[in-house]
Amino acid sequence: MTTTTTTPQAAAAAESLRGKHGRDGITSAVFAAVLWLCLALICVFLFFILAVIVQKGVARLDLNLITNQPSKIRAETAGVQSALFGTLWVGAITGLIAMPLGIAAAVYLEEYANPLKWWNRAIELNIQNLAAVPAVIYGILTLGFVVRGPVSIGAVVLAGGIALALLILPVVIITTREALRSVPQEIRDGSLALGATQWQTTWRQVLPAAVPGIATGSILAMSRAIGEAAPLILVGATTFVTFNPDGLLSRYTTLPVQIYNLVPQDRDAFRDLAYSAILLLIVVLLAMNAVAIWLRNRYQRSW
Amino acid sequence: MTHVEPDLATVPETVGVPGAPHGIRVDLGGREDRTPAGEPDGVIELRNLEVFYDKFRAVSGVDLLFGSQEITALIGPSGCGKSTVLRCLNRMNDLVPGAHVFGDVTFHGADMYAPEVDVIEVRRRIGMVFQKPNPFPKSIYDNVAYGPRVTGMKTGNMDDVVEQALRGAALWDEVKDKLKQSAFGLSGGQQQRLCIARTIATSPEVILMDEPCSALDPIATAKIEDLMVELAKTYTIIIVTHNMQQAARVSHRTAFFTAAADEHGQRTGRLVEYELTGKIFGNPADKRTEAYITGRFG
Amino acid sequence: MTHVEPDLATVPETVGVPGAPHGIRVDLGGREDRTPAGEPDGVIELRNLEVFYDKFRAVSGVDLLFGSQEITALIGPSGCGKSTVLRCLNRMNDLVPGAHVFGDVTFHGADMYAPEVDVIEVRRRIGMVFQKPNPFPKSIYDNVAYGPRVTGMKTGNMDDVVEQALRGAALWDEVKDKLKQSAFGLSGGQQQRLCIARTIATSPEVILMDEPCSALDPIATAKIEDLMVELAKTYTIIIVTHNMQQAARVSHRTAFFTAAADEHGQRTGRLVEYELTGKIFGNPADKRTEAYITGRFG
Amino acid sequence: MLLIAAAWASVAVTIGIVVSLLAPTVTFFTHVGLGDFLFGTEWTGGFGDKFTWDDKSWGVLPLVVATFIITVIALLVAVPLGLGAAIYLSEYASERVRKVLKPVLEVLAGIPTVVYGFMALTVFTPILAHLVQFNTIHNMLSPGIVMGFMIVPTVASLSQDAMSAVPLALRQGSYALGANRMKTTLRVVFPAALSGIVAAIVLGISRAVGETMIVTIAAGSRAHLTFDPREGSQTMTGFIAQIASGDAPQGSPVYYSLFAVGALLFAITLLINLVSIRMVRKYRQAY
Amino acid sequence: GNNNDTPAGGDSSGEALSGQVVVDGSSTVEPLTAAAGELFKEEQKGVDVAVGTSGTGGGFKKFCAGETDISNASRPIKDEEKKLCTEKGVKFTELQVANDALTVVVNKENDWVDCLTVAQLKKIWEPNSTVKTWDQVDPKFPKEALPLYGAGSDSGTFDYFTDEINGKEGESRTDYNPTEDDNVTVQGVSGAKGALGYFGFSYFEENAEKLKAVKIDGGKGCVEPSVAAAQDGSYTPLARPLFIYPSDKGLAKKQVLSFVEFYLEKNQEIVEAAKFVPLTDEQKTKAKAELDKLKAQAAGS
Ligand SMILES: Nc1ncnc2c1ncn2[C@@H]1O[C@H](COP(=O)(O)OP(=O)(O)OP(=O)(O)O)[C@@H](O)[C@H]1O
Ligand SMILES: Nc1ncnc2c1ncn2[C@@H]1O[C@H](COP(=O)(O)OP(=O)(O)OP(=O)(O)O)[C@@H](O)[C@H]1O
Ligand SMILES: [Mg+2]
Ligand SMILES: [Mg+2]
Ligand SMILES: O=P([O-])([O-])[O-]
């Protein structure tokens, strides 16, 4: 495409188009480099943390970790089975409480509530606020109402599940609403125009279409819950437990709580164990995140 | 959204309408002969219809009588309230927050907005097809069977119902081998016909269509237009369209709307002219209608 | 997006074009007399232009010579590649991921795509106005001053530059008292003129406009059209429009594009006819042009 | 109806929080003046029931200041990094790069805070000790920095959403006037997305203020008024975690102080959040 | 599980037990009870021992509320606590399970201090103490900052230390780093050259390579903390007994009684596994007698 600059006039035009913004180009490049550096730094930090954990944790990442119970005597073969099971129990309870409640609330707000009514707006604002309330506050709430206070079930696994369910409830509601909102209005109109009721439309069209979004959001919320320690320490997850929970009213510990107790331990063997437990927890969480991402990519729909 | 340019070879040849004042050529598809004369034999009637969205008056003072087994086209520039009027006819406006409907809307003479009326039944008997094909994310079969299922219709064999509806929508031959496949696999025109089949499956009397072809290419458009003409033998059809050629080609009667601003700058849609389609395009009574159909605005 | 219905009183009366084959009435706004004869005195020239979006060939084989201080209209059905061609003219296609431009694009004979060309300079000298008015969320003043500032133009007093540009866009009187107010407070038509002022402020030679009036009401449209005619005394203007009446009213020359599908179903845009506007609307050489301007497709 | 009940559950939770915090807090303030609480500079709540109402050592300022300092440090890390990353992802990165990097950021947000806490204590504090002279292993600098990285995804992801929501037309308008990418980003996109960006930062602040494990582990449990980030000091959340895990005897002053601090924390995050919601509302229809 | 408790009564030996033993209280005693629980589980697979660390004071609060079966304590129960338990109808028995020597520790690199007198410790720790650097303790010491780590106020260790050093239980300066978790003290002291802290002997033993124990001069010369010194009483005033307090209600459950029996009978083995200071023969005999009384009680009820 360089055959055209023949006439003197064209040569002048070509000259006039030539770069006058060289310095501009340099600042621009520096700016891009700085941005790139920001991302690089974040990634370096992440990989550094993961590397430290893997390096220190891989030594004790053996079968003992999940087949054995914690031990004060035999640091070298101690495991975290009770904590792993505790985490699963608490996670399951959290999910069973938060998901139906959160999804139901989201369906109400998105499909039924009249957004012009003040009380619905109040609920909405309230949920946004709850999403920013610190986790320890949920711990205090559960401690005051469930562990002691009116319900008084004590420091049992159900109480831990309730604390975490309250914590992620607003997140589940918000992400579910997002998912419902992304189901196009045409689907609803189409169903209603055929004579389906609002409930049939919601149950048979909107919810199934929103399942991937709801699942993704819920999994991310659950993975946040499973990594939480602060509220559980408040509601009395016990530190030394050598048995797996066997019911809703069983005492328990969870992986984050166990890690909280293990890492600063004096014997190196315990610290290695702590890092393995961290590794185990992160593997569980990354697996959950991966499922969420997979779901998102797999079912992402362009309507 | 993709917008498809017509393949010229398939655009039907148009014929000049004798007496069209400025020579604009509309194609009446050889259907002038079927044009009913005089007042239509009404199925749905609007009297002094007025619709508000909150405080905003979207349309006002609309009187219309829709003829049975006819195709009525609603035309007019964007924002003049065509869709609003159409949504009044099967109470879809109930779903729009803030929408309020005043005036009389009667179906075979019965007030459609009376408190005792079952809105579900209204919607079953007055079906609707939308601008963008909106199949459900289900199989083709389930799309068609959805309406009969949710309305609890007493149908014999569901397979038969589905086949009937798909045949009615001129889609059966194209999909009969892949009924269990997702409806999203169909082309836009097929999807729109599927939506029509879905509507037919609930045995409605009236079918409302809001710009049913505006997302389709000319070939698909031609198919849907043929289908509409076919369906008009059984159903009453009311169609909103932006495409005047389409209105001219398929409809028996045409209602032209426009929106005029009042002293406060509020723009309210009004019915300008309602006439046999041949008359509207051949010899409009109103200057505004003429300006619109000759392409000077809109 | 609101779409405004025209106030009929302001739609200019049209005049029949003698010899227009089917009586379509186009308004040449009394500018036939200015129509230059023969080959235009070219500012930008396209030779054998071909544009791909990834593997998709959007337009192909376009040869065009845009005349200096003329208004050239690009018309054609949706998807025929008008916007694509327009974006080649100031290298906006560089920003579209996957877009590749082949063939020659010359500006005063100089290759616009040569490696040593500063694209910033190209865009400063070949301004662009978009379909939807897109003022920045800044004050009116800052909107106009933005271009000179970011391109580091050596201007004297910025206030003067802003005033000149706003006057050039016939907006000064309407906004001179509220220069510090947000541009979002302006009406759609004013916003579009602001965008034109913004473009003028960088002293371009050419102004590209992609359907600049399609989001405007008829009054605003009329103002912009008048402005274009005025601007054509100083600038070279290339406008994409869907509105044939508009093309007929303002342009000196018209290029008609269409897109035809090849054997694989790939639809590639091609230039059908490029002629003086009076000729295109009065006596098109190509059957497809005729079909398009008589409203039979598109 | 069940659905409505579910929606009201969120309100019930709020009422529960307020009720569970309010009554003990009121009791607390019958003994300690609000002014003494808010502006007192000495906090001995950590000494549990050894202290009585008369000790006049219920000034919450040390906890608040520590919370503030750590939050500021966290923001100094999170805001530049988060915004840099957001701008890169929104304006510079290709779709493919974005698809890879966003999940990476999410991983950062998914790492349990206990882990961050121990990383701060056992890895970052020793590294920082090469650069800064610490008196104790507990300090506010290290948890602040680590917390900053923890909230980077919050800031980055929401800011990126805000910037991506800026209409393409504005960018095109800028490019067509001859602006380059940097100028378009800084002068058009960034200002247009500012309300969303501010909201993202505010959400980051409320996460930092409410974060517990990192500070409990790495900032120590000594509540004292200091503005020196090289020293450790207990934060509000740290105090709550310490007392609650030590099981404060019901009825003792420290038991009530737990709720008073909890109420203050709740009030602060509520305020921050209301401001952010207001801000988003106000500028939402900007374009 | 907690719902399959085995009621006590009859001969429990050889019989397979099940159920939970819920223990809370002193963080000093926790490793010992946890070790006992672990060893017990080898004999009784069905019994689960859960051990919490709320501190001696915190533990008694739960204990008296009936939430736990056994409370660990690093000091004898106080009169107020007794009263609280009586009010709530919780009866209990005190059993000594080990000895301890409260150990004052400094950083390994601290080469200026070897022995501290009680008076010097008091100067450092008394309420409103203004000591901030070592030279304020003794002009011979360098001017090195003196960060302090100590037990949290819910702990028996705090009560014991303040009582012995400052002369009144609970009296202490407040501007130190209080913690229920002795590992934090280990971290803190090993992390700063001038730092000083105190905790139980077993914690020191496990961290002997990281920390340096300070000899204590209680008036009879400098004495190093050691097993022997703790047992023979020469390590004054910081040698102390460690206890468990089973409740009568707890002992009514077979698995709890059996656990307590095990705790005392296998005391030597448990104490060694957990690296604590064992009981003297005299203390053992006393504990045996208490145990027999309990057994008789259980058989009688
Ligand atoms: N849900 C709504 N809330 C508020 N105003 C509405 C709503 N729907 C439509 N309107 C307004 O009512 C007027 C009529 O709208 P309507 O959609 O009926 O027009 P239309 O003729 O169908 O236009 P188009 O051809 O663009 O579809 C318009 O001014 C529109 O902005
Ligand atoms: N960014 C893009 N990526 C891929 N394909 C594109 C892109 N932009 C346009 N196209 C395709 O290129 C063809 C020409 O598009 P273009 O926008 O130039 O048409 P147009 O004539 O301007 O149409 P309209 O009148 O609808 O604006 C169309 O088929 C369009 O789908
Ligand atoms: Mg409409
Ligand atoms: Mg275009
Ligand atoms: O935990 P303590 O042993 O110090 O009570």
PDB file of C-alpha atoms in Angstrom, chain C residues 134-149 162 179 181-184 194-195 197-199 201, chain D residues 170 177:
ATOM      1  CA  ASN C 134     -22.255  11.050  22.515  1.00  0.00           C
ATOM      2  CA  PRO C 135     -21.189  14.105  24.494  1.00  0.00           C
ATOM      3  CA  PHE C 136     -18.738  13.415  27.297  1.00  0.00           C
ATOM      4  CA  PRO C 137     -20.059  13.681  30.824  1.00  0.00           C
ATOM      5  CA  LYS C 138     -18.384  17.051  31.183  1.00  0.00           C
ATOM      6  CA  SER C 139     -19.385  20.650  30.782  1.00  0.00           C
ATOM      7  CA  ILE C 140     -20.269  21.996  27.357  1.00  0.00           C
ATOM      8  CA  TYR C 141     -17.063  23.994  27.370  1.00  0.00           C
ATOM      9  CA  ASP C 142     -14.897  21.001  28.270  1.00  0.00           C
ATOM     10  CA  ASN C 143     -16.549  18.907  25.601  1.00  0.00           C
ATOM     11  CA  VAL C 144     -15.468  21.325  22.928  1.00  0.00           C
ATOM     12  CA  ALA C 145     -12.059  21.953  24.455  1.00  0.00           C
ATOM     13  CA  TYR C 146     -11.347  18.244  24.799  1.00  0.00           C
ATOM     14  CA  GLY C 147     -10.073  17.657  21.268  1.00  0.00           C
ATOM     15  CA  PRO C 148      -7.626  20.583  21.172  1.00  0.00           C
ATOM     16  CA  ARG C 149      -6.387  19.635  24.613  1.00  0.00           C
ATOM     17  CA  VAL C 162     -14.615  27.011  21.916  1.00  0.00           C
ATOM     18  CA  LEU C 179     -20.969  26.797  29.002  1.00  0.00           C
ATOM     19  CA  GLN C 181     -23.147  23.263  32.658  1.00  0.00           C
ATOM     20  CA  SER C 182     -23.203  19.565  31.891  1.00  0.00           C
ATOM     21  CA  ALA C 183     -23.636  18.641  28.268  1.00  0.00           C
ATOM     22  CA  PHE C 184     -26.245  16.120  29.324  1.00  0.00           C
ATOM     23  CA  LEU C 194     -22.249  19.914  20.276  1.00  0.00           C
ATOM     24  CA  CYS C 195     -20.593  16.780  18.927  1.00  0.00           C
ATOM     25  CA  ALA C 197     -18.715  21.582  17.403  1.00  0.00           C
ATOM     26  CA  ARG C 198     -16.357  19.265  19.251  1.00  0.00           C
ATOM     27  CA  THR C 199     -15.184  17.903  15.938  1.00  0.00           C
ATOM     28  CA  ALA C 201     -12.682  22.467  17.261  1.00  0.00           C
TER      29      ALA C 201
ATOM     30  CA  LEU D 170     -17.938   7.822  24.623  1.00  0.00           C
ATOM     31  CA  LEU D 177     -11.046  13.449  18.200  1.00  0.00           C
TER      32      LEU D 177
END
